[in-house]
Amino acid sequence: MSFFTSLTKRSLSQTAAMSAAIKNVTVIGSGLMGAGIAQVAAQTGHSVTMVDIDEVAVTKAQKRISDSIQRVAKKKFGGEVEEATKFVSESVARLTTSTDAVASVSSADLVVEAIVENLDVKKKLFAELDKAAPSHTIFASNTSSLSIAKIADATTRKDRFGGLHFFNPVPVMKLLEVVRIPETSQDTFEAMRDWGKAMGKVTVECKDTPGFIVNRLLIPYLMEAVRLMERGDASAKDIDVAMKLGAGHPMGPLELLDYVGLDTGKFILDGWHENDPDRELFQPSPLVDKLVTAGKFGVKSGEGFYKYDKK
Ligand code: 3HC
Protein backbone atom coordinates (compact mmCIF):
# COMPACT_ATOMS: atom_id res chain seq x y z
CA MET A 1 0.00 0.00 0.00
CA SER A 2 1.30 3.46 -0.87
CA PHE A 3 2.18 5.84 1.92
CA PHE A 4 0.71 8.65 -0.06
CA THR A 5 -2.86 9.82 -0.34
CA SER A 6 -4.33 11.50 -3.38
CA LEU A 7 -4.88 15.24 -3.59
CA THR A 8 -7.76 16.43 -1.51
CA LYS A 9 -9.15 19.92 -1.47
CA ARG A 10 -8.00 21.75 1.61
CA SER A 11 -10.52 23.73 3.62
CA LEU A 12 -11.28 27.24 2.51
CA SER A 13 -10.24 28.56 5.90
CA GLN A 14 -6.68 27.63 5.01
CA THR A 15 -6.75 30.00 2.07
CA ALA A 16 -7.27 33.04 4.27
CA ALA A 17 -4.99 36.03 4.00
CA MET A 18 -1.27 35.43 4.33
CA SER A 19 -0.35 34.37 7.83
CA ALA A 20 3.03 34.89 9.36
CA ALA A 21 4.20 31.38 8.62
CA ILE A 22 3.99 29.35 5.45
CA LYS A 23 1.98 26.17 6.12
CA ASN A 24 0.73 24.89 2.77
CA VAL A 25 3.37 24.27 0.16
CA THR A 26 2.99 23.14 -3.45
CA VAL A 27 6.10 21.78 -5.14
CA ILE A 28 5.87 21.58 -8.92
CA GLY A 29 8.22 18.97 -10.36
CA SER A 30 9.08 15.66 -8.74
CA GLY A 31 12.60 15.11 -10.01
CA LEU A 32 15.60 14.89 -7.69
CA MET A 33 15.20 18.45 -6.44
CA GLY A 34 11.40 18.66 -6.36
CA ALA A 35 11.06 15.37 -4.50
CA GLY A 36 13.76 16.42 -2.03
CA ILE A 37 12.09 19.78 -1.35
CA ALA A 38 8.67 18.14 -0.91
CA GLN A 39 10.16 15.53 1.42
CA VAL A 40 11.91 18.03 3.69
CA ALA A 41 8.83 20.28 3.78
CA ALA A 42 6.69 17.31 4.88
CA GLN A 43 9.28 16.22 7.44
CA THR A 44 9.24 19.69 8.98
CA GLY A 45 5.47 19.82 9.50
CA HIS A 46 4.23 21.48 6.32
CA SER A 47 1.24 20.32 4.36
CA VAL A 48 2.70 19.54 0.94
CA THR A 49 1.35 18.81 -2.53
CA MET A 50 3.92 17.46 -4.97
CA VAL A 51 2.98 17.80 -8.62
CA ASP A 52 4.24 16.27 -11.84
CA ILE A 53 2.85 15.74 -15.31
CA ASP A 54 2.05 12.03 -14.98
CA GLU A 55 1.66 9.22 -12.48
CA VAL A 56 4.85 7.52 -13.64
CA ALA A 57 6.96 10.50 -12.55
CA VAL A 58 5.05 10.86 -9.28
CA THR A 59 5.40 7.17 -8.43
CA LYS A 60 9.14 7.25 -9.09
CA ALA A 61 9.44 10.27 -6.77
CA GLN A 62 7.39 8.57 -4.05
CA LYS A 63 9.79 5.63 -4.09
CA ARG A 64 12.78 7.95 -3.84
CA ILE A 65 11.16 9.85 -0.95
CA SER A 66 10.26 6.64 0.90
CA ASP A 67 13.89 5.45 0.68
CA SER A 68 15.33 8.80 1.68
CA ILE A 69 12.95 9.41 4.57
CA GLN A 70 13.93 6.04 6.07
CA ARG A 71 17.57 7.14 5.98
CA VAL A 72 16.68 10.43 7.64
CA ALA A 73 14.67 8.60 10.34
CA LYS A 74 17.55 6.21 10.98
CA LYS A 75 19.97 9.10 11.38
CA LYS A 76 17.55 11.10 13.56
CA PHE A 77 16.28 8.33 15.84
CA GLY A 78 18.94 5.63 15.64
CA GLY A 79 17.60 2.46 17.28
CA GLU A 80 14.36 4.06 18.54
CA VAL A 81 12.16 2.15 16.12
CA GLU A 82 8.82 3.43 17.38
CA GLU A 83 9.87 7.08 17.15
CA ALA A 84 11.38 6.52 13.70
CA THR A 85 8.22 4.80 12.41
CA LYS A 86 6.06 7.62 13.78
CA PHE A 87 8.29 10.24 12.13
CA VAL A 88 8.10 8.46 8.77
CA SER A 89 4.34 7.89 8.84
CA GLU A 90 3.53 11.43 10.02
CA SER A 91 5.82 12.93 7.40
CA VAL A 92 4.37 10.98 4.48
CA ALA A 93 0.82 11.66 5.70
CA ARG A 94 1.51 15.36 5.16
CA LEU A 95 2.45 14.75 1.53
CA THR A 96 -0.18 14.48 -1.18
CA THR A 97 0.45 14.19 -4.89
CA SER A 98 -1.24 15.56 -7.96
CA THR A 99 -0.90 15.72 -11.73
CA ASP A 100 -2.94 18.94 -11.93
CA ALA A 101 -0.67 21.93 -11.29
CA VAL A 102 -3.43 24.53 -11.52
CA ALA A 103 -5.72 22.76 -9.01
CA SER A 104 -2.80 22.13 -6.68
CA VAL A 105 -2.18 25.81 -5.89
CA SER A 106 -5.72 26.70 -4.78
CA SER A 107 -4.75 26.82 -1.10
CA ALA A 108 -0.98 27.19 -1.31
CA ASP A 109 0.90 29.73 0.78
CA LEU A 110 4.01 29.00 -1.23
CA VAL A 111 4.65 27.42 -4.64
CA VAL A 112 8.17 26.14 -5.30
CA GLU A 113 8.84 25.29 -8.92
CA ALA A 114 11.51 22.69 -9.73
CA ILE A 115 10.71 21.68 -13.31
CA VAL A 116 12.84 21.52 -16.46
CA GLU A 117 15.36 24.36 -16.88
CA ASN A 118 13.57 26.03 -19.79
CA LEU A 119 12.56 29.67 -19.48
CA ASP A 120 9.53 29.46 -21.77
CA VAL A 121 8.17 26.36 -20.04
CA LYS A 122 8.62 27.96 -16.61
CA LYS A 123 6.98 31.20 -17.74
CA LYS A 124 4.00 29.36 -19.21
CA LEU A 125 3.55 27.42 -15.96
CA PHE A 126 3.76 30.49 -13.72
CA ALA A 127 1.39 32.49 -15.95
CA GLU A 128 -1.22 29.76 -15.48
CA LEU A 129 -0.59 29.43 -11.74
CA ASP A 130 -0.78 33.22 -11.33
CA LYS A 131 -4.42 33.14 -12.44
CA ALA A 132 -5.32 30.22 -10.16
CA ALA A 133 -3.43 30.89 -6.93
CA PRO A 134 -4.79 33.07 -4.10
CA SER A 135 -3.38 36.59 -4.04
CA HIS A 136 -1.27 35.93 -0.92
CA THR A 137 0.57 32.96 -2.48
CA ILE A 138 4.30 33.41 -2.85
CA PHE A 139 5.91 31.99 -6.00
CA ALA A 140 9.50 30.78 -6.02
CA SER A 141 11.73 29.03 -8.52
CA ASN A 142 14.46 26.56 -7.64
CA THR A 143 16.22 27.32 -10.93
CA SER A 144 19.97 26.88 -10.80
CA SER A 145 20.78 28.93 -13.86
CA LEU A 146 17.93 31.04 -15.20
CA SER A 147 17.09 34.61 -14.25
CA ILE A 148 14.41 34.79 -11.55
CA ALA A 149 13.35 38.21 -12.89
CA LYS A 150 12.74 36.79 -16.37
CA ILE A 151 10.59 33.99 -14.95
CA ALA A 152 8.67 36.43 -12.71
CA ASP A 153 7.89 38.54 -15.80
CA ALA A 154 5.16 36.02 -16.65
CA THR A 155 3.20 36.91 -13.52
CA THR A 156 1.39 39.86 -11.99
CA ARG A 157 2.96 39.21 -8.57
CA LYS A 158 6.61 40.21 -8.86
CA ASP A 159 6.48 41.53 -5.29
CA ARG A 160 5.58 37.98 -4.18
CA PHE A 161 8.21 36.26 -6.32
CA GLY A 162 11.74 35.08 -5.53
CA GLY A 163 14.24 32.29 -5.81
CA LEU A 164 14.66 29.39 -3.38
CA HIS A 165 17.71 27.43 -4.48
CA PHE A 166 18.28 24.10 -2.75
CA PHE A 167 21.20 21.68 -3.04
CA ASN A 168 21.36 18.00 -3.86
CA PRO A 169 20.70 15.85 -1.84
CA VAL A 170 18.11 18.23 -0.37
CA PRO A 171 17.49 16.19 2.81
CA VAL A 172 21.22 16.37 3.63
CA MET A 173 22.57 19.68 2.33
CA LYS A 174 22.03 22.38 4.93
CA LEU A 175 22.07 25.46 2.70
CA LEU A 176 19.24 27.38 1.06
CA GLU A 177 19.94 30.40 -1.14
CA VAL A 178 17.12 32.92 -0.88
CA VAL A 179 17.14 35.10 -3.97
CA ARG A 180 15.39 38.41 -4.37
CA ILE A 181 14.66 40.43 -7.47
CA PRO A 182 14.33 44.22 -7.20
CA GLU A 183 10.52 43.89 -6.93
CA THR A 184 10.54 41.21 -4.18
CA SER A 185 8.86 42.79 -1.17
CA GLN A 186 10.49 42.70 2.24
CA ASP A 187 7.52 40.66 3.56
CA THR A 188 8.00 38.10 0.80
CA PHE A 189 11.73 37.89 1.36
CA GLU A 190 11.25 37.41 5.11
CA ALA A 191 8.52 34.80 4.60
CA MET A 192 10.81 32.82 2.25
CA ARG A 193 13.76 33.13 4.60
CA ASP A 194 11.70 32.11 7.64
CA TRP A 195 10.30 29.15 5.72
CA GLY A 196 13.85 28.10 4.89
CA LYS A 197 14.69 28.18 8.58
CA ALA A 198 11.53 26.21 9.41
CA MET A 199 12.79 23.64 6.86
CA GLY A 200 15.91 23.29 9.01
CA LYS A 201 18.15 25.06 6.50
CA VAL A 202 20.72 27.77 6.96
CA THR A 203 19.75 30.57 4.60
CA VAL A 204 21.89 33.02 2.71
CA GLU A 205 20.60 36.03 0.79
CA CYS A 206 21.61 36.69 -2.78
CA LYS A 207 20.71 38.94 -5.67
CA ASP A 208 19.43 37.50 -8.94
CA THR A 209 22.88 37.03 -10.49
CA PRO A 210 24.01 34.06 -12.66
CA GLY A 211 24.68 31.05 -10.42
CA PHE A 212 23.79 33.01 -7.27
CA ILE A 213 26.59 32.21 -4.77
CA VAL A 214 27.31 28.50 -4.80
CA ASN A 215 27.00 27.65 -8.48
CA ARG A 216 28.89 30.80 -9.53
CA LEU A 217 31.88 29.42 -7.64
CA LEU A 218 31.23 25.70 -7.99
CA ILE A 219 30.57 25.31 -11.74
CA PRO A 220 33.79 27.08 -12.88
CA TYR A 221 35.72 24.94 -10.35
CA LEU A 222 34.15 21.73 -11.67
CA MET A 223 34.89 22.73 -15.25
CA GLU A 224 38.49 23.61 -14.38
CA ALA A 225 38.82 20.06 -13.05
CA VAL A 226 37.54 18.69 -16.37
CA ARG A 227 40.03 20.90 -18.25
CA LEU A 228 42.86 19.62 -16.03
CA MET A 229 41.88 16.10 -17.02
CA GLU A 230 41.39 17.00 -20.70
CA ARG A 231 44.92 18.39 -20.83
CA GLY A 232 46.19 15.10 -19.42
CA ASP A 233 47.67 16.83 -16.37
CA ALA A 234 46.10 14.28 -13.98
CA SER A 235 43.65 11.36 -14.06
CA ALA A 236 40.03 11.68 -12.94
CA LYS A 237 40.71 9.48 -9.94
CA ASP A 238 43.77 11.47 -8.85
CA ILE A 239 41.96 14.80 -9.24
CA ASP A 240 39.14 13.50 -7.03
CA VAL A 241 41.46 11.98 -4.42
CA ALA A 242 43.47 15.23 -4.37
CA MET A 243 40.49 17.46 -3.66
CA LYS A 244 39.04 15.09 -1.07
CA LEU A 245 42.25 14.62 0.87
CA GLY A 246 43.99 17.88 0.06
CA ALA A 247 41.06 20.26 0.42
CA GLY A 248 38.68 18.29 2.65
CA HIS A 249 35.83 18.16 0.13
CA PRO A 250 33.31 15.32 0.62
CA MET A 251 33.49 14.49 -3.09
CA GLY A 252 36.08 15.20 -5.75
CA PRO A 253 35.02 17.55 -8.59
CA LEU A 254 34.51 14.85 -11.22
CA GLU A 255 32.54 12.67 -8.81
CA LEU A 256 30.48 15.72 -7.94
CA LEU A 257 29.85 16.58 -11.59
CA ASP A 258 28.65 13.00 -12.11
CA TYR A 259 26.42 13.41 -9.04
CA VAL A 260 24.95 16.77 -10.09
CA GLY A 261 24.60 15.57 -13.70
CA LEU A 262 26.88 16.45 -16.60
CA ASP A 263 23.85 17.63 -18.55
CA THR A 264 22.97 20.05 -15.75
CA GLY A 265 26.55 21.32 -15.52
CA LYS A 266 26.70 21.79 -19.29
CA PHE A 267 23.34 23.54 -19.38
CA ILE A 268 24.41 26.04 -16.73
CA LEU A 269 27.78 26.71 -18.35
CA ASP A 270 26.34 27.05 -21.87
CA GLY A 271 23.85 29.66 -20.62
CA TRP A 272 26.60 31.72 -19.01
CA HIS A 273 28.84 31.35 -22.09
CA GLU A 274 26.07 32.62 -24.33
CA ASN A 275 25.65 35.76 -22.18
CA ASP A 276 29.38 36.34 -21.64
CA PRO A 277 31.25 34.62 -24.52
CA ASP A 278 34.68 36.13 -23.78
CA ARG A 279 34.97 34.97 -20.19
CA GLU A 280 37.56 32.19 -20.04
CA LEU A 281 35.95 30.40 -17.08
CA PHE A 282 32.67 30.05 -18.99
CA GLN A 283 34.16 28.36 -22.09
CA PRO A 284 32.42 25.06 -22.99
CA SER A 285 34.31 21.83 -22.33
CA PRO A 286 34.65 19.55 -25.41
CA LEU A 287 34.87 16.50 -23.11
CA VAL A 288 31.67 17.34 -21.22
CA ASP A 289 29.93 18.09 -24.54
CA LYS A 290 31.04 14.70 -25.90
CA LEU A 291 29.87 12.78 -22.82
CA VAL A 292 26.49 14.54 -22.76
CA THR A 293 25.98 13.89 -26.50
CA ALA A 294 26.67 10.20 -25.79
CA GLY A 295 23.99 10.22 -23.07
CA LYS A 296 26.59 9.89 -20.31
CA PHE A 297 25.07 12.21 -17.74
CA GLY A 298 26.68 10.71 -14.63
CA VAL A 299 25.02 8.78 -11.79
CA LYS A 300 21.48 9.10 -13.16
CA SER A 301 22.32 7.53 -16.55
CA GLY A 302 24.76 4.95 -15.19
CA GLU A 303 27.92 6.55 -16.61
CA GLY A 304 29.77 9.84 -16.66
CA PHE A 305 33.41 10.10 -15.72
CA TYR A 306 32.80 6.86 -13.80
CA LYS A 307 30.37 3.93 -14.13
CA TYR A 308 27.43 3.38 -11.74
CA ASP A 309 24.56 0.98 -11.18
CA LYS A 310 21.77 2.54 -13.20
CA LYS A 311 19.19 4.35 -10.96
N1 3HC B 1 18.49 11.17 1.69
C1 3HC B 1 18.64 11.07 3.02
N2 3HC B 1 19.84 10.89 3.59
C2 3HC B 1 20.90 10.81 2.77
C3 3HC B 1 20.81 10.92 1.38
C4 3HC B 1 19.53 11.11 0.84
N3 3HC B 1 19.31 11.24 -0.48
N4 3HC B 1 22.05 10.83 0.84
C5 3HC B 1 22.90 10.66 1.87
N5 3HC B 1 22.21 10.64 3.02
C6 3HC B 1 22.74 10.50 4.38
C7 3HC B 1 23.13 9.08 4.63
O1 3HC B 1 22.08 8.32 5.17
C8 3HC B 1 24.29 9.21 5.62
O2 3HC B 1 23.80 9.30 6.94
P1 3HC B 1 24.72 8.83 8.16
O3 3HC B 1 25.73 9.93 8.34
O4 3HC B 1 23.78 8.72 9.30
O5 3HC B 1 25.31 7.53 7.75
C9 3HC B 1 24.91 10.56 5.25
O6 3HC B 1 23.94 11.27 4.49
C10 3HC B 1 26.13 10.36 4.42
O7 3HC B 1 25.81 9.59 3.28
P2 3HC B 1 26.66 8.36 2.72
O8 3HC B 1 27.32 7.66 3.87
O9 3HC B 1 25.80 7.56 1.81
O10 3HC B 1 27.75 8.99 1.77
P3 3HC B 1 28.72 10.19 1.99
O11 3HC B 1 29.24 10.25 3.37
O12 3HC B 1 29.65 10.11 0.87
O13 3HC B 1 27.79 11.48 1.78
C11 3HC B 1 26.92 13.15 0.38
C12 3HC B 1 27.03 11.65 0.62
C13 3HC B 1 26.06 13.77 1.48
C14 3HC B 1 26.21 13.30 -0.95
C15 3HC B 1 28.34 13.80 0.41
O14 3HC B 1 29.20 13.07 -0.44
C16 3HC B 1 28.34 15.22 -0.03
O15 3HC B 1 28.05 16.12 0.75
N6 3HC B 1 28.69 15.48 -1.32
C17 3HC B 1 28.69 16.80 -1.89
C18 3HC B 1 27.30 17.13 -2.36
C19 3HC B 1 27.20 18.52 -2.93
O16 3HC B 1 28.17 19.26 -3.05
N7 3HC B 1 25.97 18.91 -3.31
C20 3HC B 1 25.71 20.17 -3.94
C21 3HC B 1 25.75 20.01 -5.40
S1 3HC B 1 25.42 21.53 -6.25
C22 3HC B 1 23.74 21.63 -6.33
O17 3HC B 1 23.02 20.77 -5.90
C23 3HC B 1 23.20 22.85 -6.97
C24 3HC B 1 22.52 22.57 -8.29
O18 3HC B 1 21.92 23.75 -8.70
C25 3HC B 1 23.48 22.09 -9.35
JSON list of N, CA and C and ligand atoms in Angstrom, two decimals, residues 68 71-72 75 144 165 167-169 171-173 215 218 250-251 256 259-260, ligand 1:
[
{"chain": "A", "resi": 68, "resn": "SER", "atom": "N", "xyz": [14.56, 7.74, 1.05]},
{"chain": "A", "resi": 68, "resn": "SER", "atom": "CA", "xyz": [15.33, 8.80, 1.68]},
{"chain": "A", "resi": 68, "resn": "SER", "atom": "C", "xyz": [14.83, 9.08, 3.10]},
{"chain": "A", "resi": 71, "resn": "ARG", "atom": "N", "xyz": [16.18, 6.81, 5.62]},
{"chain": "A", "resi": 71, "resn": "ARG", "atom": "CA", "xyz": [17.57, 7.14, 5.98]},
{"chain": "A", "resi": 71, "resn": "ARG", "atom": "C", "xyz": [17.60, 8.29, 6.98]},
{"chain": "A", "resi": 72, "resn": "VAL", "atom": "N", "xyz": [16.74, 9.28, 6.73]},
{"chain": "A", "resi": 72, "resn": "VAL", "atom": "CA", "xyz": [16.68, 10.43, 7.64]},
{"chain": "A", "resi": 72, "resn": "VAL", "atom": "C", "xyz": [16.23, 9.96, 9.03]},
{"chain": "A", "resi": 75, "resn": "LYS", "atom": "N", "xyz": [18.96, 8.16, 10.87]},
{"chain": "A", "resi": 75, "resn": "LYS", "atom": "CA", "xyz": [19.97, 9.10, 11.38]},
{"chain": "A", "resi": 75, "resn": "LYS", "atom": "C", "xyz": [19.43, 9.87, 12.60]},
{"chain": "A", "resi": 144, "resn": "SER", "atom": "N", "xyz": [18.56, 26.75, -11.16]},
{"chain": "A", "resi": 144, "resn": "SER", "atom": "CA", "xyz": [19.97, 26.88, -10.80]},
{"chain": "A", "resi": 144, "resn": "SER", "atom": "C", "xyz": [20.70, 27.78, -11.77]},
{"chain": "A", "resi": 165, "resn": "HIS", "atom": "N", "xyz": [16.81, 28.38, -3.83]},
{"chain": "A", "resi": 165, "resn": "HIS", "atom": "CA", "xyz": [17.71, 27.43, -4.48]},
{"chain": "A", "resi": 165, "resn": "HIS", "atom": "C", "xyz": [18.28, 26.44, -3.48]},
{"chain": "A", "resi": 167, "resn": "PHE", "atom": "N", "xyz": [20.03, 22.45, -2.60]},
{"chain": "A", "resi": 167, "resn": "PHE", "atom": "CA", "xyz": [21.20, 21.68, -3.04]},
{"chain": "A", "resi": 167, "resn": "PHE", "atom": "C", "xyz": [20.96, 20.19, -2.89]},
{"chain": "A", "resi": 168, "resn": "ASN", "atom": "N", "xyz": [21.55, 19.44, -3.77]},
{"chain": "A", "resi": 168, "resn": "ASN", "atom": "CA", "xyz": [21.36, 18.00, -3.86]},
{"chain": "A", "resi": 168, "resn": "ASN", "atom": "C", "xyz": [22.42, 17.24, -3.05]},
{"chain": "A", "resi": 169, "resn": "PRO", "atom": "N", "xyz": [22.05, 16.31, -2.17]},
{"chain": "A", "resi": 169, "resn": "PRO", "atom": "CA", "xyz": [20.70, 15.85, -1.84]},
{"chain": "A", "resi": 169, "resn": "PRO", "atom": "C", "xyz": [20.01, 16.78, -0.83]},
{"chain": "A", "resi": 171, "resn": "PRO", "atom": "N", "xyz": [17.65, 16.53, 1.39]},
{"chain": "A", "resi": 171, "resn": "PRO", "atom": "CA", "xyz": [17.49, 16.19, 2.81]},
{"chain": "A", "resi": 171, "resn": "PRO", "atom": "C", "xyz": [18.79, 16.31, 3.62]},
{"chain": "A", "resi": 172, "resn": "VAL", "atom": "N", "xyz": [19.93, 16.35, 2.92]},
{"chain": "A", "resi": 172, "resn": "VAL", "atom": "CA", "xyz": [21.22, 16.37, 3.63]},
{"chain": "A", "resi": 172, "resn": "VAL", "atom": "C", "xyz": [21.88, 17.75, 3.60]},
{"chain": "A", "resi": 173, "resn": "MET", "atom": "N", "xyz": [21.83, 18.42, 2.47]},
{"chain": "A", "resi": 173, "resn": "MET", "atom": "CA", "xyz": [22.57, 19.68, 2.33]},
{"chain": "A", "resi": 173, "resn": "MET", "atom": "C", "xyz": [21.86, 20.78, 3.12]},
{"chain": "A", "resi": 215, "resn": "ASN", "atom": "N", "xyz": [26.69, 28.11, -7.12]},
{"chain": "A", "resi": 215, "resn": "ASN", "atom": "CA", "xyz": [27.00, 27.65, -8.48]},
{"chain": "A", "resi": 215, "resn": "ASN", "atom": "C", "xyz": [27.97, 28.57, -9.21]},
{"chain": "A", "resi": 218, "resn": "LEU", "atom": "N", "xyz": [31.07, 27.15, -7.84]},
{"chain": "A", "resi": 218, "resn": "LEU", "atom": "CA", "xyz": [31.23, 25.70, -7.99]},
{"chain": "A", "resi": 218, "resn": "LEU", "atom": "C", "xyz": [31.39, 25.27, -9.46]},
{"chain": "A", "resi": 250, "resn": "PRO", "atom": "N", "xyz": [33.90, 16.67, 0.48]},
{"chain": "A", "resi": 250, "resn": "PRO", "atom": "CA", "xyz": [33.31, 15.32, 0.62]},
{"chain": "A", "resi": 250, "resn": "PRO", "atom": "C", "xyz": [33.38, 14.49, -0.66]},
{"chain": "A", "resi": 251, "resn": "MET", "atom": "N", "xyz": [33.37, 15.18, -1.80]},
{"chain": "A", "resi": 251, "resn": "MET", "atom": "CA", "xyz": [33.49, 14.49, -3.09]},
{"chain": "A", "resi": 251, "resn": "MET", "atom": "C", "xyz": [34.50, 15.25, -3.93]},
{"chain": "A", "resi": 256, "resn": "LEU", "atom": "N", "xyz": [31.58, 14.80, -8.22]},
{"chain": "A", "resi": 256, "resn": "LEU", "atom": "CA", "xyz": [30.48, 15.72, -7.94]},
{"chain": "A", "resi": 256, "resn": "LEU", "atom": "C", "xyz": [29.73, 16.09, -9.22]},
{"chain": "A", "resi": 259, "resn": "TYR", "atom": "N", "xyz": [27.53, 13.43, -10.00]},
{"chain": "A", "resi": 259, "resn": "TYR", "atom": "CA", "xyz": [26.42, 13.41, -9.04]},
{"chain": "A", "resi": 259, "resn": "TYR", "atom": "C", "xyz": [25.37, 14.47, -9.39]},
{"chain": "A", "resi": 260, "resn": "VAL", "atom": "N", "xyz": [25.85, 15.67, -9.72]},
{"chain": "A", "resi": 260, "resn": "VAL", "atom": "CA", "xyz": [24.95, 16.77, -10.09]},
{"chain": "A", "resi": 260, "resn": "VAL", "atom": "C", "xyz": [24.30, 16.49, -11.46]},
{"chain": "B", "resi": 1, "resn": "3HC", "atom": "N1", "xyz": [18.49, 11.17, 1.69]},
{"chain": "B", "resi": 1, "resn": "3HC", "atom": "C1", "xyz": [18.64, 11.07, 3.02]},
{"chain": "B", "resi": 1, "resn": "3HC", "atom": "N2", "xyz": [19.84, 10.89, 3.59]},
{"chain": "B", "resi": 1, "resn": "3HC", "atom": "C2", "xyz": [20.90, 10.81, 2.77]},
{"chain": "B", "resi": 1, "resn": "3HC", "atom": "C3", "xyz": [20.81, 10.92, 1.38]},
{"chain": "B", "resi": 1, "resn": "3HC", "atom": "C4", "xyz": [19.53, 11.11, 0.84]},
{"chain": "B", "resi": 1, "resn": "3HC", "atom": "N3", "xyz": [19.31, 11.24, -0.48]},
{"chain": "B", "resi": 1, "resn": "3HC", "atom": "N4", "xyz": [22.05, 10.83, 0.84]},
{"chain": "B", "resi": 1, "resn": "3HC", "atom": "C5", "xyz": [22.90, 10.66, 1.87]},
{"chain": "B", "resi": 1, "resn": "3HC", "atom": "N5", "xyz": [22.21, 10.64, 3.02]},
{"chain": "B", "resi": 1, "resn": "3HC", "atom": "C6", "xyz": [22.74, 10.50, 4.38]},
{"chain": "B", "resi": 1, "resn": "3HC", "atom": "C7", "xyz": [23.13, 9.08, 4.63]},
{"chain": "B", "resi": 1, "resn": "3HC", "atom": "O1", "xyz": [22.08, 8.32, 5.17]},
{"chain": "B", "resi": 1, "resn": "3HC", "atom": "C8", "xyz": [24.29, 9.21, 5.62]},
{"chain": "B", "resi": 1, "resn": "3HC", "atom": "O2", "xyz": [23.80, 9.30, 6.94]},
{"chain": "B", "resi": 1, "resn": "3HC", "atom": "P1", "xyz": [24.72, 8.83, 8.16]},
{"chain": "B", "resi": 1, "resn": "3HC", "atom": "O3", "xyz": [25.73, 9.93, 8.34]},
{"chain": "B", "resi": 1, "resn": "3HC", "atom": "O4", "xyz": [23.78, 8.72, 9.30]},
{"chain": "B", "resi": 1, "resn": "3HC", "atom": "O5", "xyz": [25.31, 7.53, 7.75]},
{"chain": "B", "resi": 1, "resn": "3HC", "atom": "C9", "xyz": [24.91, 10.56, 5.25]},
{"chain": "B", "resi": 1, "resn": "3HC", "atom": "O6", "xyz": [23.94, 11.27, 4.49]},
{"chain": "B", "resi": 1, "resn": "3HC", "atom": "C10", "xyz": [26.13, 10.36, 4.42]},
{"chain": "B", "resi": 1, "resn": "3HC", "atom": "O7", "xyz": [25.81, 9.59, 3.28]},
{"chain": "B", "resi": 1, "resn": "3HC", "atom": "P2", "xyz": [26.66, 8.36, 2.72]},
{"chain": "B", "resi": 1, "resn": "3HC", "atom": "O8", "xyz": [27.32, 7.66, 3.87]},
{"chain": "B", "resi": 1, "resn": "3HC", "atom": "O9", "xyz": [25.80, 7.56, 1.81]},
{"chain": "B", "resi": 1, "resn": "3HC", "atom": "O10", "xyz": [27.75, 8.99, 1.77]},
{"chain": "B", "resi": 1, "resn": "3HC", "atom": "P3", "xyz": [28.72, 10.19, 1.99]},
{"chain": "B", "resi": 1, "resn": "3HC", "atom": "O11", "xyz": [29.24, 10.25, 3.37]},
{"chain": "B", "resi": 1, "resn": "3HC", "atom": "O12", "xyz": [29.65, 10.11, 0.87]},
{"chain": "B", "resi": 1, "resn": "3HC", "atom": "O13", "xyz": [27.79, 11.48, 1.78]},
{"chain": "B", "resi": 1, "resn": "3HC", "atom": "C11", "xyz": [26.92, 13.15, 0.38]},
{"chain": "B", "resi": 1, "resn": "3HC", "atom": "C12", "xyz": [27.03, 11.65, 0.62]},
{"chain": "B", "resi": 1, "resn": "3HC", "atom": "C13", "xyz": [26.06, 13.77, 1.48]},
{"chain": "B", "resi": 1, "resn": "3HC", "atom": "C14", "xyz": [26.21, 13.30, -0.95]},
{"chain": "B", "resi": 1, "resn": "3HC", "atom": "C15", "xyz": [28.34, 13.80, 0.41]},
{"chain": "B", "resi": 1, "resn": "3HC", "atom": "O14", "xyz": [29.20, 13.07, -0.44]},
{"chain": "B", "resi": 1, "resn": "3HC", "atom": "C16", "xyz": [28.34, 15.22, -0.03]},
{"chain": "B", "resi": 1, "resn": "3HC", "atom": "O15", "xyz": [28.05, 16.12, 0.75]},
{"chain": "B", "resi": 1, "resn": "3HC", "atom": "N6", "xyz": [28.69, 15.48, -1.32]},
{"chain": "B", "resi": 1, "resn": "3HC", "atom": "C17", "xyz": [28.69, 16.80, -1.89]},
{"chain": "B", "resi": 1, "resn": "3HC", "atom": "C18", "xyz": [27.30, 17.13, -2.36]},
{"chain": "B", "resi": 1, "resn": "3HC", "atom": "C19", "xyz": [27.20, 18.52, -2.93]},
{"chain": "B", "resi": 1, "resn": "3HC", "atom": "O16", "xyz": [28.17, 19.26, -3.05]},
{"chain": "B", "resi": 1, "resn": "3HC", "atom": "N7", "xyz": [25.97, 18.91, -3.31]},
{"chain": "B", "resi": 1, "resn": "3HC", "atom": "C20", "xyz": [25.71, 20.17, -3.94]},
{"chain": "B", "resi": 1, "resn": "3HC", "atom": "C21", "xyz": [25.75, 20.01, -5.40]},
{"chain": "B", "resi": 1, "resn": "3HC", "atom": "S1", "xyz": [25.42, 21.53, -6.25]},
{"chain": "B", "resi": 1, "resn": "3HC", "atom": "C22", "xyz": [23.74, 21.63, -6.33]},
{"chain": "B", "resi": 1, "resn": "3HC", "atom": "O17", "xyz": [23.02, 20.77, -5.90]},
{"chain": "B", "resi": 1, "resn": "3HC", "atom": "C23", "xyz": [23.20, 22.85, -6.97]},
{"chain": "B", "resi": 1, "resn": "3HC", "atom": "C24", "xyz": [22.52, 22.57, -8.29]},
{"chain": "B", "resi": 1, "resn": "3HC", "atom": "O18", "xyz": [21.92, 23.75, -8.70]},
{"chain": "B", "resi": 1, "resn": "3HC", "atom": "C25", "xyz": [23.48, 22.09, -9.35]}
]
